Amino acid sequence: MRVCAVHKNQIGRLIGAVFGLVFVLANAGAFPTAVAVPLRVLAILVFLKLFTGMRRKGAAPTEPDGTSDQTFGRGYRLAVAAEVLVGAGGLFVLARVLHVPEAAVGWIALVVGLHFFGLAVAWRMPAVHVLAAALTVCGAAGLALAGADAPHAAVAAVSGIAPGVLLLSAVAWTVRSQERPVTAAGPS
């Protein structure tokens, strides 16, 4: 049973790292090549380091009693379903009704941040609320910038690059905080 929890924690970290990488890769194009290329290369290198660290260290339990509450059960599925529906609906409204497609990255960051509040509850991991709040603020700020006709690079930095860095950093923190390798015998 413990192996299942470890596997699920690994998958959760991998999903976070992939989305962090995607945020940076997708939004770096708003900058001149001299900035975009190093941002993309750095994001890829960080992702590869995290991936290697996740594989090498395994996943430590997240609860003091040695158990892990991070699952992909009903709460997770509801949070992701709401994210997809609200995200797609908002993107449609921004592009087709309000005619502000440049606000899309802000909307995506906002919705991703809000979905993390649901995940924090579903996983009973209060620390995830911090990441949720930070991503939500990035999204709201990006929407405000887009609404004020700020340059695309400003919106991309606040709602694309910053959330990517936050996600990669959160995963890095969890990988670094693993104190012991997982053993078949369980906690000692």
Short mmCIF file of N, CA, C and O in Angstrom, two decimals, residues 39-126:
data_model
loop_
_atom_site.label_atom_id
_atom_site.label_comp_id
_atom_site.label_asym_id
_atom_site.label_seq_id
_atom_site.Cartn_x
_atom_site.Cartn_y
_atom_site.Cartn_z
N LEU A 39 15.74 31.84 -20.77
CA LEU A 39 14.62 31.44 -19.89
C LEU A 39 14.21 30.01 -20.18
O LEU A 39 14.01 29.21 -19.25
N ARG A 40 14.06 29.69 -21.43
CA ARG A 40 13.64 28.34 -21.81
C ARG A 40 14.70 27.29 -21.44
O ARG A 40 14.37 26.23 -20.92
N VAL A 41 15.95 27.60 -21.71
CA VAL A 41 17.03 26.67 -21.39
C VAL A 41 17.09 26.45 -19.87
O VAL A 41 17.19 25.31 -19.40
N LEU A 42 17.01 27.52 -19.11
CA LEU A 42 17.05 27.41 -17.65
C LEU A 42 15.87 26.58 -17.14
O LEU A 42 16.05 25.71 -16.27
N ALA A 43 14.68 26.83 -17.67
CA ALA A 43 13.50 26.06 -17.25
C ALA A 43 13.66 24.57 -17.55
O ALA A 43 13.33 23.72 -16.72
N ILE A 44 14.20 24.27 -18.73
CA ILE A 44 14.43 22.86 -19.10
C ILE A 44 15.46 22.23 -18.17
O ILE A 44 15.27 21.10 -17.69
N LEU A 45 16.54 22.95 -17.88
CA LEU A 45 17.56 22.41 -16.99
C LEU A 45 17.02 22.17 -15.58
O LEU A 45 17.30 21.14 -14.96
N VAL A 46 16.23 23.12 -15.08
CA VAL A 46 15.62 22.95 -13.76
C VAL A 46 14.68 21.75 -13.76
O VAL A 46 14.70 20.92 -12.84
N PHE A 47 13.86 21.64 -14.80
CA PHE A 47 12.95 20.49 -14.90
C PHE A 47 13.73 19.18 -14.89
O PHE A 47 13.37 18.23 -14.17
N LEU A 48 14.78 19.10 -15.69
CA LEU A 48 15.57 17.86 -15.74
C LEU A 48 16.22 17.54 -14.40
O LEU A 48 16.25 16.38 -13.98
N LYS A 49 16.70 18.56 -13.71
CA LYS A 49 17.28 18.35 -12.37
C LYS A 49 16.21 17.85 -11.41
O LYS A 49 16.47 16.92 -10.62
N LEU A 50 15.03 18.44 -11.45
CA LEU A 50 13.94 17.98 -10.59
C LEU A 50 13.54 16.55 -10.92
O LEU A 50 13.33 15.73 -10.02
N PHE A 51 13.41 16.26 -12.19
CA PHE A 51 13.03 14.92 -12.62
C PHE A 51 14.05 13.90 -12.13
O PHE A 51 13.69 12.85 -11.59
N THR A 52 15.32 14.22 -12.29
CA THR A 52 16.38 13.33 -11.82
C THR A 52 16.31 13.17 -10.30
O THR A 52 16.44 12.07 -9.78
N GLY A 53 16.09 14.28 -9.60
CA GLY A 53 15.99 14.23 -8.14
C GLY A 53 14.81 13.41 -7.67
O GLY A 53 14.89 12.67 -6.69
N MET A 54 13.67 13.53 -8.37
CA MET A 54 12.49 12.75 -8.01
C MET A 54 12.75 11.26 -8.20
O MET A 54 12.37 10.45 -7.37
N ARG A 55 13.39 10.91 -9.27
CA ARG A 55 13.68 9.49 -9.56
C ARG A 55 14.70 8.93 -8.58
O ARG A 55 14.58 7.81 -8.12
N ARG A 56 15.70 9.72 -8.25
CA ARG A 56 16.79 9.25 -7.40
C ARG A 56 16.34 9.10 -5.94
O ARG A 56 16.65 8.12 -5.29
N LYS A 57 15.58 10.07 -5.44
CA LYS A 57 15.23 10.08 -4.03
C LYS A 57 13.96 9.31 -3.70
O LYS A 57 13.72 9.00 -2.54
N GLY A 58 13.12 9.10 -4.67
CA GLY A 58 11.82 8.51 -4.34
C GLY A 58 10.96 9.60 -3.72
O GLY A 58 11.27 10.77 -3.80
N ALA A 59 9.90 9.22 -3.09
CA ALA A 59 9.00 10.20 -2.49
C ALA A 59 8.84 9.90 -1.01
O ALA A 59 8.51 8.80 -0.62
N ALA A 60 9.10 10.90 -0.21
CA ALA A 60 8.93 10.76 1.23
C ALA A 60 7.48 11.00 1.60
O ALA A 60 6.77 11.72 0.92
N PRO A 61 7.03 10.44 2.69
CA PRO A 61 5.66 10.71 3.15
C PRO A 61 5.50 12.19 3.45
O PRO A 61 6.46 12.85 3.85
N THR A 62 4.31 12.70 3.31
CA THR A 62 4.08 14.12 3.53
C THR A 62 3.46 14.40 4.88
O THR A 62 3.36 15.54 5.28
N GLU A 63 3.01 13.41 5.59
CA GLU A 63 2.37 13.58 6.88
C GLU A 63 3.30 13.15 7.99
O GLU A 63 4.10 12.24 7.82
N PRO A 64 3.21 13.79 9.18
CA PRO A 64 4.09 13.43 10.29
C PRO A 64 3.96 11.96 10.71
O PRO A 64 4.91 11.38 11.22
N ASP A 65 2.80 11.36 10.51
CA ASP A 65 2.62 9.96 10.93
C ASP A 65 3.10 8.97 9.87
O ASP A 65 2.90 7.77 10.01
N GLY A 66 3.73 9.48 8.79
CA GLY A 66 4.29 8.59 7.78
C GLY A 66 3.31 8.22 6.68
O GLY A 66 3.63 7.44 5.81
N THR A 67 2.12 8.78 6.69
CA THR A 67 1.15 8.47 5.64
C THR A 67 1.14 9.61 4.63
O THR A 67 1.70 10.67 4.86
N SER A 68 0.48 9.39 3.54
CA SER A 68 0.35 10.41 2.51
C SER A 68 -1.12 10.56 2.15
O SER A 68 -1.79 9.58 1.88
N ASP A 69 -1.59 11.79 2.18
CA ASP A 69 -2.98 12.05 1.83
C ASP A 69 -3.15 12.49 0.39
O ASP A 69 -4.24 12.79 -0.04
N GLN A 70 -2.05 12.61 -0.34
CA GLN A 70 -2.15 13.06 -1.72
C GLN A 70 -2.65 11.90 -2.57
O GLN A 70 -1.95 10.94 -2.82
N THR A 71 -3.89 12.02 -3.02
CA THR A 71 -4.46 10.97 -3.86
C THR A 71 -5.10 11.62 -5.07
O THR A 71 -5.30 12.82 -5.13
N PHE A 72 -5.44 10.78 -5.99
CA PHE A 72 -6.10 11.24 -7.21
C PHE A 72 -7.53 10.75 -7.21
O PHE A 72 -8.04 10.30 -8.22
N GLY A 73 -8.16 10.85 -6.07
CA GLY A 73 -9.53 10.40 -5.89
C GLY A 73 -10.55 11.44 -6.32
O GLY A 73 -10.28 12.32 -7.15
N ARG A 74 -11.72 11.36 -5.73
CA ARG A 74 -12.86 12.19 -6.12
C ARG A 74 -12.58 13.69 -5.99
O ARG A 74 -12.89 14.47 -6.88
N GLY A 75 -11.97 14.10 -4.88
CA GLY A 75 -11.67 15.52 -4.68
C GLY A 75 -10.75 16.06 -5.75
O GLY A 75 -10.95 17.16 -6.28
N TYR A 76 -9.74 15.29 -6.09
CA TYR A 76 -8.82 15.68 -7.14
C TYR A 76 -9.54 15.79 -8.48
O TYR A 76 -9.39 16.78 -9.21
N ARG A 77 -10.33 14.78 -8.79
CA ARG A 77 -11.05 14.78 -10.08
C ARG A 77 -12.02 15.96 -10.16
O ARG A 77 -12.14 16.59 -11.22
N LEU A 78 -12.68 16.30 -9.08
CA LEU A 78 -13.60 17.45 -9.08
C LEU A 78 -12.84 18.76 -9.29
O LEU A 78 -13.28 19.63 -10.05
N ALA A 79 -11.71 18.91 -8.61
CA ALA A 79 -10.92 20.13 -8.75
C ALA A 79 -10.42 20.29 -10.19
O ALA A 79 -10.48 21.39 -10.76
N VAL A 80 -9.96 19.22 -10.78
CA VAL A 80 -9.45 19.28 -12.15
C VAL A 80 -10.60 19.50 -13.14
O VAL A 80 -10.47 20.29 -14.09
N ALA A 81 -11.73 18.84 -12.93
CA ALA A 81 -12.88 19.04 -13.82
C ALA A 81 -13.35 20.49 -13.78
O ALA A 81 -13.62 21.10 -14.82
N ALA A 82 -13.43 21.06 -12.58
CA ALA A 82 -13.83 22.46 -12.45
C ALA A 82 -12.81 23.36 -13.14
O ALA A 82 -13.19 24.32 -13.83
N GLU A 83 -11.53 23.05 -12.98
CA GLU A 83 -10.48 23.83 -13.62
C GLU A 83 -10.64 23.83 -15.14
O GLU A 83 -10.57 24.88 -15.79
N VAL A 84 -10.88 22.68 -15.71
CA VAL A 84 -11.01 22.56 -17.15
C VAL A 84 -12.25 23.30 -17.65
O VAL A 84 -12.18 24.07 -18.62
N LEU A 85 -13.38 23.09 -16.98
CA LEU A 85 -14.63 23.74 -17.42
C LEU A 85 -14.56 25.25 -17.27
O LEU A 85 -14.89 25.99 -18.21
N VAL A 86 -14.15 25.73 -16.11
CA VAL A 86 -14.07 27.17 -15.88
C VAL A 86 -13.00 27.79 -16.77
O VAL A 86 -13.19 28.87 -17.34
N GLY A 87 -11.87 27.08 -16.90
CA GLY A 87 -10.80 27.59 -17.74
C GLY A 87 -11.22 27.74 -19.19
O GLY A 87 -11.05 28.80 -19.80
N ALA A 88 -11.81 26.69 -19.74
CA ALA A 88 -12.25 26.73 -21.15
C ALA A 88 -13.35 27.77 -21.35
O ALA A 88 -13.32 28.53 -22.33
N GLY A 89 -14.30 27.81 -20.44
CA GLY A 89 -15.38 28.80 -20.55
C GLY A 89 -14.85 30.22 -20.50
O GLY A 89 -15.25 31.08 -21.30
N GLY A 90 -13.92 30.47 -19.59
CA GLY A 90 -13.34 31.81 -19.49
C GLY A 90 -12.53 32.19 -20.72
O GLY A 90 -12.59 33.34 -21.17
N LEU A 91 -11.79 31.24 -21.25
CA LEU A 91 -11.01 31.53 -22.46
C LEU A 91 -11.93 31.87 -23.63
O LEU A 91 -11.64 32.77 -24.42
N PHE A 92 -13.04 31.15 -23.72
CA PHE A 92 -14.02 31.44 -24.77
C PHE A 92 -14.57 32.86 -24.61
O PHE A 92 -14.63 33.63 -25.58
N VAL A 93 -14.96 33.21 -23.40
CA VAL A 93 -15.52 34.54 -23.14
C VAL A 93 -14.48 35.62 -23.42
O VAL A 93 -14.79 36.65 -24.04
N LEU A 94 -13.25 35.41 -22.97
CA LEU A 94 -12.21 36.41 -23.20
C LEU A 94 -11.97 36.64 -24.69
O LEU A 94 -11.84 37.79 -25.13
N ALA A 95 -11.90 35.57 -25.45
CA ALA A 95 -11.58 35.68 -26.88
C ALA A 95 -12.77 36.09 -27.73
O ALA A 95 -12.66 36.95 -28.60
N ARG A 96 -13.93 35.47 -27.50
CA ARG A 96 -15.07 35.65 -28.41
C ARG A 96 -16.07 36.71 -27.98
O ARG A 96 -16.74 37.29 -28.82
N VAL A 97 -16.19 36.94 -26.69
CA VAL A 97 -17.19 37.89 -26.20
C VAL A 97 -16.53 39.23 -25.86
O VAL A 97 -16.97 40.29 -26.32
N LEU A 98 -15.47 39.18 -25.07
CA LEU A 98 -14.81 40.42 -24.64
C LEU A 98 -13.70 40.87 -25.59
O LEU A 98 -13.24 42.00 -25.50
N HIS A 99 -13.28 39.98 -26.48
CA HIS A 99 -12.25 40.28 -27.48
C HIS A 99 -10.94 40.77 -26.84
O HIS A 99 -10.34 41.74 -27.30
N VAL A 100 -10.51 40.06 -25.79
CA VAL A 100 -9.23 40.35 -25.15
C VAL A 100 -8.43 39.05 -24.99
O VAL A 100 -8.15 38.61 -23.88
N PRO A 101 -8.05 38.44 -26.11
CA PRO A 101 -7.31 37.18 -26.02
C PRO A 101 -5.97 37.31 -25.29
O PRO A 101 -5.44 36.34 -24.78
N GLU A 102 -5.44 38.54 -25.24
CA GLU A 102 -4.18 38.75 -24.54
C GLU A 102 -4.31 38.51 -23.03
O GLU A 102 -3.32 38.39 -22.33
N ALA A 103 -5.53 38.43 -22.54
CA ALA A 103 -5.76 38.15 -21.12
C ALA A 103 -5.78 36.65 -20.82
O ALA A 103 -5.89 36.25 -19.66
N ALA A 104 -5.63 35.83 -21.84
CA ALA A 104 -5.74 34.37 -21.67
C ALA A 104 -4.74 33.83 -20.66
O ALA A 104 -5.10 33.01 -19.81
N VAL A 105 -3.49 34.26 -20.73
CA VAL A 105 -2.49 33.72 -19.81
C VAL A 105 -2.82 34.10 -18.37
O VAL A 105 -2.63 33.31 -17.44
N GLY A 106 -3.36 35.29 -18.16
CA GLY A 106 -3.78 35.69 -16.82
C GLY A 106 -4.92 34.82 -16.32
O GLY A 106 -4.95 34.39 -15.17
N TRP A 107 -5.87 34.55 -17.21
CA TRP A 107 -7.00 33.70 -16.85
C TRP A 107 -6.54 32.28 -16.50
O TRP A 107 -6.97 31.70 -15.50
N ILE A 108 -5.64 31.75 -17.30
CA ILE A 108 -5.13 30.40 -17.05
C ILE A 108 -4.44 30.34 -15.69
O ILE A 108 -4.69 29.43 -14.89
N ALA A 109 -3.58 31.30 -15.40
CA ALA A 109 -2.89 31.32 -14.11
C ALA A 109 -3.88 31.46 -12.95
O ALA A 109 -3.73 30.81 -11.92
N LEU A 110 -4.90 32.30 -13.13
CA LEU A 110 -5.91 32.48 -12.09
C LEU A 110 -6.64 31.16 -11.82
O LEU A 110 -6.80 30.74 -10.67
N VAL A 111 -7.07 30.51 -12.87
CA VAL A 111 -7.83 29.26 -12.72
C VAL A 111 -6.94 28.15 -12.13
O VAL A 111 -7.38 27.39 -11.26
N VAL A 112 -5.69 28.08 -12.57
CA VAL A 112 -4.78 27.09 -12.00
C VAL A 112 -4.59 27.36 -10.51
O VAL A 112 -4.62 26.44 -9.69
N GLY A 113 -4.41 28.61 -10.17
CA GLY A 113 -4.26 28.96 -8.75
C GLY A 113 -5.49 28.59 -7.94
O GLY A 113 -5.37 27.98 -6.87
N LEU A 114 -6.66 28.91 -8.44
CA LEU A 114 -7.90 28.57 -7.73
C LEU A 114 -8.07 27.06 -7.59
O LEU A 114 -8.53 26.58 -6.55
N HIS A 115 -7.68 26.32 -8.59
CA HIS A 115 -7.83 24.86 -8.51
C HIS A 115 -6.92 24.27 -7.44
O HIS A 115 -7.24 23.26 -6.82
N PHE A 116 -5.79 24.94 -7.16
CA PHE A 116 -4.92 24.47 -6.09
C PHE A 116 -5.56 24.61 -4.71
O PHE A 116 -5.22 23.85 -3.80
N PHE A 117 -6.47 25.56 -4.54
CA PHE A 117 -7.20 25.64 -3.27
C PHE A 117 -8.01 24.37 -3.07
O PHE A 117 -8.06 23.81 -1.98
N GLY A 118 -8.66 23.92 -4.14
CA GLY A 118 -9.42 22.67 -4.07
C GLY A 118 -8.52 21.47 -3.81
O GLY A 118 -8.86 20.58 -3.02
N LEU A 119 -7.36 21.46 -4.43
CA LEU A 119 -6.42 20.35 -4.21
C LEU A 119 -5.91 20.35 -2.78
O LEU A 119 -5.75 19.28 -2.17
N ALA A 120 -5.65 21.54 -2.22
CA ALA A 120 -5.17 21.62 -0.84
C ALA A 120 -6.18 20.98 0.12
O ALA A 120 -5.80 20.27 1.05
N VAL A 121 -7.45 21.21 -0.15
CA VAL A 121 -8.50 20.63 0.68
C VAL A 121 -8.60 19.13 0.43
O VAL A 121 -8.64 18.32 1.37
N ALA A 122 -8.65 18.74 -0.84
CA ALA A 122 -8.80 17.32 -1.19
C ALA A 122 -7.63 16.49 -0.65
O ALA A 122 -7.83 15.37 -0.20
N TRP A 123 -6.44 17.05 -0.69
CA TRP A 123 -5.25 16.33 -0.24
C TRP A 123 -4.95 16.53 1.24
O TRP A 123 -3.99 15.98 1.76
N ARG A 124 -5.73 17.40 1.90
CA ARG A 124 -5.49 17.75 3.31
C ARG A 124 -4.03 18.18 3.51
O ARG A 124 -3.33 17.72 4.40
N MET A 125 -3.62 19.09 2.63
CA MET A 125 -2.26 19.63 2.67
C MET A 125 -2.34 21.16 2.71
O MET A 125 -2.29 21.83 1.68
N PRO A 126 -2.49 21.73 3.92
CA PRO A 126 -2.66 23.18 4.05
C PRO A 126 -1.56 24.00 3.40
O PRO A 126 -1.81 25.12 2.94
#
